Amino acid sequence: MQANLYGGIEGGGTKFACIVARSPQDILAETRFPTTTPGETLEQVINFFKPHAANLASMGFSSFGPLSLDPASPTYGHVTATPKPGWSGADILGPIRQAFQLPVAFELDVNAAAYGEWYWVEENRACDPLVYFTIGTGIGAGIVANGRLVHGLVHPEAGHIRIPHDWTIDPFPGACPFHGDCFEGLATGPALAARWKIKGENLPDDHPAWILEAEYIAEAMANVIYLLSPQRIVLGGGVMQRKNLFQRIHQRVQEILNGYIASPVITENIETLIVPPALDNRSGVLGAIALAISLTGSKGK
Amino acid sequence: MQANLYGGIEGGGTKFACIVARSPQDILAETRFPTTTPGETLEQVINFFKPHAANLASMGFSSFGPLSLDPASPTYGHVTATPKPGWSGADILGPIRQAFQLPVAFELDVNAAAYGEWYWVEENRACDPLVYFTIGTGIGAGIVANGRLVHGLVHPEAGHIRIPHDWTIDPFPGACPFHGDCFEGLATGPALAARWKIKGENLPDDHPAWILEAEYIAEAMANVIYLLSPQRIVLGGGVMQRKNLFQRIHQRVQEILNGYIASPVITENIETLIVPPALDNRSGVLGAIALAISLTGSKGK
């Protein structure tokens, strides 16, 4: 039998997801389990893929960061300094490579999610650049420009951009240990909870928290639009599960841009510019599959 | 004789530059003249190139904007709404195409300058992404990512990103008619002149104006670094002629990032990340040559 399947791993801080697939429409096996120690977690990953190993052409591994992503570095494939107990300095790519002797694409979670949304979603594939944001426990972004992920010096750290913060309306000083009131300091789930002394999921839809949250997200998206002129912005992550945020973000982005960018995509159809993920909670793991396919330079769609 | 030369046009709001060249080291003819009416100015352009026409393989035209850049649009190659008398709606590409019957790459000035700095400068060519900013009468940016210019929905309008503005230190409300105190509203040459009631070129090196100017540029560059992780940022334009700005920008960017991005390029060698243009005032017109070469998919370096 031909090796015409791909393995996708999404390593998150709280859980891991693994799939064997050819495409989003052709998933042959799938599992999710809690993230424990690196040794135990990676053993579970390996055990899941073992029965499929002979049929895999390549694999993709999308992980929470920070990661060592430079293939030339002796620490390539390691998690670097993280507060997560047991994971700092852990070699997470090595055991997977050793177990299966296959090419493995290794990528930061938010980059893989961006690539997945671009690669698999037909109406996204034509969008250049495409920006994917996750807004949840932290804030991060991945960018696909001219058909490939943007890595750059390290990788985008878009959560830390500065945005306007009106202290008279919002005296919360921000929760970022590095910058206080950067975007991440103002708008993550934990920032929301610290500001209102109540978890986001327990705040009703009509709570003023969501007006402020939409405001910060809209200010950040205005900066992203000015700087990159994206043709699509996908907003994922836990905070964006609150679906009524989208309408207010759309309205505020239009107001902030104030007609300056005279494209009907912004002035009339902004709901086609700033969208929820099309792959739902599988952007990352299907992004890993897409990276695995791109690695072998074959097949795909 | 073989057509192995290229024509480059840089159309600026105050002057036009034209060159016939193969590379920055191989310029065969060059001229600059003031920008008057579209008809008169384009006639001068055509007259300059006429003696070289038989030797040109293609041309590149880099122009001030706003421009209609979509080849599918019936107004492709026109200047769109501009306050510049006589130029609003002018077809500037048509007359050049008609005169020479050659392929002509048409691009916004700041994009062409970005491409020129990337294409011709060996140490820039390895940098991905490369971001070029012009900070002068206005502020704009061009981005080269994965080997090509980023166009996106329209094109980057990076001058209009929001950055922190401390009103107690700087009560100047900003000069942008759309957004007041966006980056462009705070940091252009005209904003500088309006704030201090004296033209920038007449302010001494030790004037506090430059401390504030460096601060705003550094805040904007921090956002650019977070969002794009560029491997090089080239800062050109009239304001950046004040060369002692660079050192202060370097220092402030390091302080603002506060060690968050743990790359030695930022923490130790930031003068290699944020640099003046290597092509001096020819980034644009040599960018037009590079675009002309890329258009024919031939030769070049």
Tab-separated table of C-alpha atoms in Angstrom, chain B:
chain	number	residue	atom	x	y	z
B	1	MET	CA	21.699	45.762	-31.335
B	2	GLN	CA	19.922	43.801	-28.633
B	3	ALA	CA	17.333	45.415	-26.333
B	4	ASN	CA	19.180	44.750	-23.091
B	5	LEU	CA	18.602	47.994	-21.210
B	6	TYR	CA	15.774	49.074	-18.950
B	7	GLY	CA	14.011	52.371	-18.434
B	8	GLY	CA	13.146	53.569	-14.933
B	9	ILE	CA	10.786	56.430	-14.085
B	10	GLU	CA	10.204	57.789	-10.598
B	11	GLY	CA	7.342	60.256	-10.514
B	12	GLY	CA	7.375	62.393	-7.403
B	13	GLY	CA	5.090	65.213	-6.344
B	14	THR	CA	7.820	67.819	-6.859
B	15	LYS	CA	10.184	66.178	-9.346
B	16	PHE	CA	10.521	63.312	-11.793
B	17	ALA	CA	13.636	61.153	-12.207
B	18	CYS	CA	14.363	58.968	-15.236
B	19	ILE	CA	17.221	56.557	-15.862
B	20	VAL	CA	18.377	54.121	-18.500
B	21	ALA	CA	20.283	51.345	-16.777
B	22	ARG	CA	21.117	47.699	-16.361
B	23	SER	CA	21.932	47.973	-12.649
B	24	PRO	CA	22.993	50.577	-10.054
B	25	GLN	CA	26.561	50.094	-11.316
B	26	ASP	CA	25.580	50.419	-14.941
B	27	ILE	CA	23.571	53.618	-15.464
B	28	LEU	CA	23.777	54.883	-19.054
B	29	ALA	CA	21.666	58.030	-18.831
B	30	GLU	CA	19.876	59.915	-16.084
B	31	THR	CA	17.807	63.071	-15.661
B	32	ARG	CA	15.679	64.909	-13.101
B	33	PHE	CA	13.196	67.718	-13.724
B	34	PRO	CA	10.363	69.458	-11.859
B	35	THR	CA	6.853	67.986	-11.877
B	36	THR	CA	4.477	70.401	-13.640
B	37	THR	CA	1.272	69.333	-15.436
B	38	PRO	CA	0.780	65.659	-16.358
B	39	GLY	CA	0.926	66.440	-20.089
B	40	GLU	CA	4.084	68.516	-19.966
B	41	THR	CA	5.830	66.236	-17.461
B	42	LEU	CA	5.101	63.018	-19.358
B	43	GLU	CA	6.244	64.664	-22.590
B	44	GLN	CA	9.605	65.342	-20.943
B	45	VAL	CA	9.758	61.713	-19.815
B	46	ILE	CA	9.052	60.493	-23.342
B	47	ASN	CA	11.605	62.848	-24.889
B	48	PHE	CA	14.275	61.611	-22.495
B	49	PHE	CA	13.732	57.944	-23.369
B	50	LYS	CA	13.229	58.378	-27.140
B	51	PRO	CA	16.908	58.120	-28.138
B	52	HIS	CA	17.196	54.893	-26.090
B	53	ALA	CA	13.882	53.297	-27.099
B	54	ALA	CA	15.339	50.664	-29.456
B	55	ASN	CA	17.608	49.362	-26.691
B	56	LEU	CA	14.950	49.042	-23.975
B	57	ALA	CA	13.591	45.592	-23.092
B	58	SER	CA	11.013	46.964	-20.665
B	59	MET	CA	10.288	49.883	-18.356
B	60	GLY	CA	9.327	50.484	-14.744
B	61	PHE	CA	7.221	53.428	-13.571
B	62	SER	CA	7.121	54.261	-9.875
B	63	SER	CA	4.733	57.075	-9.011
B	64	PHE	CA	3.361	59.084	-6.115
B	65	GLY	CA	-0.169	58.019	-5.233
B	66	PRO	CA	-2.909	57.359	-4.775
B	67	LEU	CA	-2.868	55.152	-7.864
B	68	SER	CA	-5.171	52.702	-9.558
B	69	LEU	CA	-2.969	49.594	-9.456
B	70	ASP	CA	-5.384	46.847	-10.466
B	71	PRO	CA	-4.597	45.821	-14.067
B	72	ALA	CA	-8.196	44.637	-14.429
B	73	SER	CA	-9.587	48.109	-13.690
B	74	PRO	CA	-10.512	50.452	-16.562
B	75	THR	CA	-8.627	53.191	-14.666
B	76	TYR	CA	-5.412	51.120	-14.307
B	77	GLY	CA	-2.416	53.409	-14.486
B	78	HIS	CA	-4.303	56.521	-13.436
B	79	VAL	CA	-3.660	58.766	-10.458
B	80	THR	CA	-6.855	58.694	-8.364
B	81	ALA	CA	-8.161	61.426	-6.021
B	82	THR	CA	-5.230	63.696	-5.150
B	83	PRO	CA	-5.167	67.282	-3.940
B	84	LYS	CA	-2.304	67.925	-6.398
B	85	PRO	CA	-3.736	70.351	-9.012
B	86	GLY	CA	-4.230	68.784	-12.446
B	87	TRP	CA	-3.243	65.255	-11.470
B	88	SER	CA	-6.523	63.865	-10.098
B	89	GLY	CA	-7.706	61.195	-12.536
B	90	ALA	CA	-4.744	61.671	-14.888
B	91	ASP	CA	-3.778	58.612	-16.955
B	92	ILE	CA	-0.019	58.568	-16.452
B	93	LEU	CA	0.767	55.042	-17.625
B	94	GLY	CA	-1.149	55.212	-20.926
B	95	PRO	CA	1.038	57.841	-22.640
B	96	ILE	CA	4.232	55.943	-21.728
B	97	ARG	CA	2.886	52.642	-23.026
B	98	GLN	CA	1.655	54.278	-26.195
B	99	ALA	CA	4.941	56.053	-26.873
B	100	PHE	CA	7.173	52.994	-26.546
B	101	GLN	CA	4.971	49.896	-27.010
B	102	LEU	CA	6.953	48.146	-24.290
B	103	PRO	CA	5.922	46.220	-21.151
B	104	VAL	CA	5.782	48.748	-18.289
B	105	ALA	CA	5.711	47.727	-14.603
B	106	PHE	CA	3.574	50.264	-12.734
B	107	GLU	CA	3.955	50.638	-9.005
B	108	LEU	CA	3.435	52.969	-6.055
B	109	ASP	CA	6.594	54.937	-5.194
B	110	VAL	CA	7.163	53.456	-1.767
B	111	ASN	CA	6.647	49.907	-3.054
B	112	ALA	CA	9.176	50.475	-5.831
B	113	ALA	CA	11.684	51.863	-3.317
B	114	ALA	CA	11.183	48.816	-1.085
B	115	TYR	CA	11.702	46.530	-4.060
B	116	GLY	CA	14.798	48.445	-5.179
B	117	GLU	CA	16.410	48.238	-1.751
B	118	TRP	CA	15.644	44.518	-1.613
B	119	TYR	CA	16.553	43.623	-5.180
B	120	TRP	CA	19.819	45.515	-5.607
B	121	VAL	CA	21.396	45.462	-2.159
B	122	GLU	CA	23.094	42.154	-1.547
B	123	GLU	CA	22.783	42.189	2.251
B	124	ASN	CA	19.096	43.115	1.940
B	125	ARG	CA	18.298	40.379	-0.555
B	126	ALA	CA	18.666	37.757	2.167
B	127	CYS	CA	16.256	39.668	4.442
B	128	ASP	CA	12.673	38.447	4.588
B	129	PRO	CA	10.504	40.370	5.149
B	130	LEU	CA	12.091	43.688	4.289
B	131	VAL	CA	10.121	46.819	5.140
B	132	TYR	CA	10.899	50.212	3.598
B	133	PHE	CA	9.499	53.350	5.215
B	134	THR	CA	9.577	56.833	3.806
B	135	ILE	CA	9.190	59.509	6.461
B	136	GLY	CA	8.936	62.929	4.874
B	137	THR	CA	6.007	65.023	3.660
B	138	GLY	CA	3.927	61.905	4.281
B	139	ILE	CA	4.673	58.480	5.718
B	140	GLY	CA	4.335	55.284	3.732
B	141	ALA	CA	5.763	51.785	3.644
B	142	GLY	CA	6.448	49.002	1.165
B	143	ILE	CA	6.921	45.386	2.201
B	144	VAL	CA	8.802	42.607	0.401
B	145	ALA	CA	7.819	39.189	1.803
B	146	ASN	CA	8.781	35.813	0.396
B	147	GLY	CA	10.514	37.517	-2.527
B	148	ARG	CA	7.666	39.722	-3.732
B	149	LEU	CA	5.946	42.990	-2.886
B	150	VAL	CA	2.907	42.784	-0.632
B	151	HIS	CA	-0.072	44.418	-2.335
B	152	GLY	CA	-3.063	42.997	-0.535
B	153	LEU	CA	-6.476	44.603	-0.632
B	154	VAL	CA	-5.111	47.985	-1.715
B	155	HIS	CA	-1.549	48.480	-0.513
B	156	PRO	CA	-0.032	49.151	2.910
B	157	GLU	CA	-0.995	52.535	4.364
B	158	ALA	CA	1.407	52.170	7.235
B	159	GLY	CA	1.570	55.889	7.927
B	160	HIS	CA	-1.836	55.688	9.557
B	161	ILE	CA	-1.159	53.131	12.291
B	162	ARG	CA	-1.948	54.281	15.808
B	163	ILE	CA	0.911	54.658	18.267
B	164	PRO	CA	1.018	55.878	21.886
B	165	HIS	CA	0.725	59.678	22.167
B	166	ASP	CA	1.353	61.182	25.598
B	167	TRP	CA	-0.578	64.466	25.540
B	168	THR	CA	1.139	65.751	28.696
B	169	ILE	CA	4.520	65.621	26.933
B	170	ASP	CA	3.232	66.549	23.464
B	171	PRO	CA	-0.038	68.538	23.397
B	172	PHE	CA	0.144	68.809	19.572
B	173	PRO	CA	-3.115	67.183	18.393
B	174	GLY	CA	-1.614	65.718	15.217
B	175	ALA	CA	-1.904	66.855	11.618
B	176	CYS	CA	-3.713	63.954	9.900
B	177	PRO	CA	-7.047	65.171	8.509
B	178	PHE	CA	-8.457	61.642	8.875
B	179	HIS	CA	-7.116	60.502	12.234
B	180	GLY	CA	-5.439	63.405	14.015
B	181	ASP	CA	-2.642	61.779	15.958
B	182	CYS	CA	-1.866	58.634	13.992
B	183	PHE	CA	1.843	58.021	13.166
B	184	GLU	CA	1.590	60.242	10.078
B	185	GLY	CA	-0.289	62.906	12.036
B	186	LEU	CA	2.500	63.061	14.606
B	187	ALA	CA	5.725	62.465	12.726
B	188	THR	CA	5.818	63.851	9.159
B	189	GLY	CA	7.900	66.865	8.210
B	190	PRO	CA	4.786	69.096	8.107
B	191	ALA	CA	3.681	67.793	11.562
B	192	LEU	CA	7.131	68.616	12.923
B	193	ALA	CA	6.941	72.125	11.440
B	194	ALA	CA	3.400	72.703	12.749
B	195	ARG	CA	4.317	71.563	16.259
B	196	TRP	CA	7.485	73.638	16.625
B	197	LYS	CA	6.512	76.552	14.322
B	198	ILE	CA	9.810	76.123	12.503
B	199	LYS	CA	10.839	73.910	9.596
B	200	GLY	CA	12.622	70.689	10.496
B	201	GLU	CA	15.725	71.529	8.497
B	202	ASN	CA	16.159	74.684	10.602
B	203	LEU	CA	16.010	72.856	13.938
B	204	PRO	CA	19.454	72.160	15.453
B	205	ASP	CA	20.529	68.573	16.178
B	206	ASP	CA	20.133	69.060	19.941
B	207	HIS	CA	16.554	70.418	19.746
B	208	PRO	CA	13.982	68.388	21.762
B	209	ALA	CA	11.974	68.047	18.540
B	210	TRP	CA	14.286	65.209	17.516
B	211	ILE	CA	13.833	63.348	20.785
B	212	LEU	CA	10.068	63.360	20.247
B	213	GLU	CA	10.448	62.506	16.554
B	214	ALA	CA	12.662	59.505	17.371
B	215	GLU	CA	10.148	58.429	20.017
B	216	TYR	CA	7.239	58.272	17.552
B	217	ILE	CA	9.302	56.517	14.897
B	218	ALA	CA	10.525	53.994	17.492
B	219	GLU	CA	6.962	53.305	18.697
B	220	ALA	CA	5.871	52.696	15.097
B	221	MET	CA	8.872	50.440	14.418
B	222	ALA	CA	8.086	48.415	17.557
B	223	ASN	CA	4.607	47.744	16.132
B	224	VAL	CA	6.140	46.810	12.777
B	225	ILE	CA	8.597	44.432	14.462
B	226	TYR	CA	5.851	42.778	16.517
B	227	LEU	CA	3.521	42.374	13.590
B	228	LEU	CA	5.910	41.343	10.815
B	229	SER	CA	9.177	40.241	12.430
B	230	PRO	CA	11.140	41.929	9.598
B	231	GLN	CA	14.772	41.051	9.029
B	232	ARG	CA	15.432	44.570	7.792
B	233	ILE	CA	13.733	47.956	8.098
B	234	VAL	CA	15.000	50.661	5.754
B	235	LEU	CA	14.099	54.215	6.790
B	236	GLY	CA	14.205	56.785	3.997
B	237	GLY	CA	12.555	60.110	3.197
B	238	GLY	CA	13.250	63.727	4.005
B	239	VAL	CA	12.944	63.529	7.789
B	240	MET	CA	15.452	60.669	7.904
B	241	GLN	CA	18.082	62.902	6.313
B	242	ARG	CA	18.659	63.947	9.942
B	243	LYS	CA	21.112	61.108	10.441
B	244	ASN	CA	21.449	61.380	14.213
B	245	LEU	CA	17.829	60.174	14.479
B	246	PHE	CA	18.998	56.613	13.828
B	247	GLN	CA	20.965	56.174	17.032
B	248	ARG	CA	18.105	57.370	19.182
B	249	ILE	CA	15.569	55.237	17.291
B	250	HIS	CA	17.785	52.184	17.837
B	251	GLN	CA	18.013	52.848	21.560
B	252	ARG	CA	14.301	53.559	22.028
B	253	VAL	CA	13.177	50.501	20.024
B	254	GLN	CA	15.335	48.337	22.298
B	255	GLU	CA	13.834	49.995	25.377
B	256	ILE	CA	10.249	49.679	24.112
B	257	LEU	CA	10.653	45.992	23.183
B	258	ASN	CA	12.149	45.542	26.650
B	259	GLY	CA	13.921	42.276	25.865
B	260	TYR	CA	10.686	40.604	24.796
B	261	ILE	CA	12.061	39.457	21.451
B	262	ALA	CA	15.187	37.572	22.435
B	263	SER	CA	17.089	37.891	19.173
B	264	PRO	CA	20.640	39.284	19.241
B	265	VAL	CA	19.728	41.247	16.100
B	266	ILE	CA	17.483	43.344	18.334
B	267	THR	CA	19.243	43.189	21.684
B	268	GLU	CA	22.811	43.627	20.365
B	269	ASN	CA	22.919	44.593	16.686
B	270	ILE	CA	19.845	46.716	16.114
B	271	GLU	CA	21.861	49.050	13.871
B	272	THR	CA	21.822	46.157	11.364
B	273	LEU	CA	18.034	45.848	11.615
B	274	ILE	CA	17.018	49.507	11.187
B	275	VAL	CA	19.151	51.137	8.509
B	276	PRO	CA	19.244	54.081	6.093
B	277	PRO	CA	18.676	53.363	2.372
B	278	ALA	CA	21.706	51.788	0.687
B	279	LEU	CA	20.729	53.323	-2.670
B	280	ASP	CA	20.436	56.835	-1.202
B	281	ASN	CA	17.938	58.892	-3.180
B	282	ARG	CA	17.841	56.362	-6.027
B	283	SER	CA	15.876	53.603	-4.224
B	284	GLY	CA	12.744	54.501	-6.189
B	285	VAL	CA	14.130	54.861	-9.665
B	286	LEU	CA	16.384	51.809	-9.294
B	287	GLY	CA	13.366	49.976	-7.882
B	288	ALA	CA	11.584	50.843	-11.134
B	289	ILE	CA	14.501	49.275	-13.044
B	290	ALA	CA	14.289	46.149	-10.848
B	291	LEU	CA	10.539	45.900	-11.486
B	292	ALA	CA	11.170	46.283	-15.222
B	293	ILE	CA	13.683	43.419	-15.080
B	294	SER	CA	11.360	41.209	-13.005
B	295	LEU	CA	8.594	41.908	-15.528
B	296	THR	CA	10.531	40.394	-18.393
B	297	GLY	CA	11.631	37.530	-16.156
B	298	SER	CA	15.119	37.789	-17.554
B	299	LYS	CA	18.626	39.001	-16.921
B	300	GLY	CA	19.105	41.051	-13.786
B	301	LYS	CA	21.736	40.173	-11.319
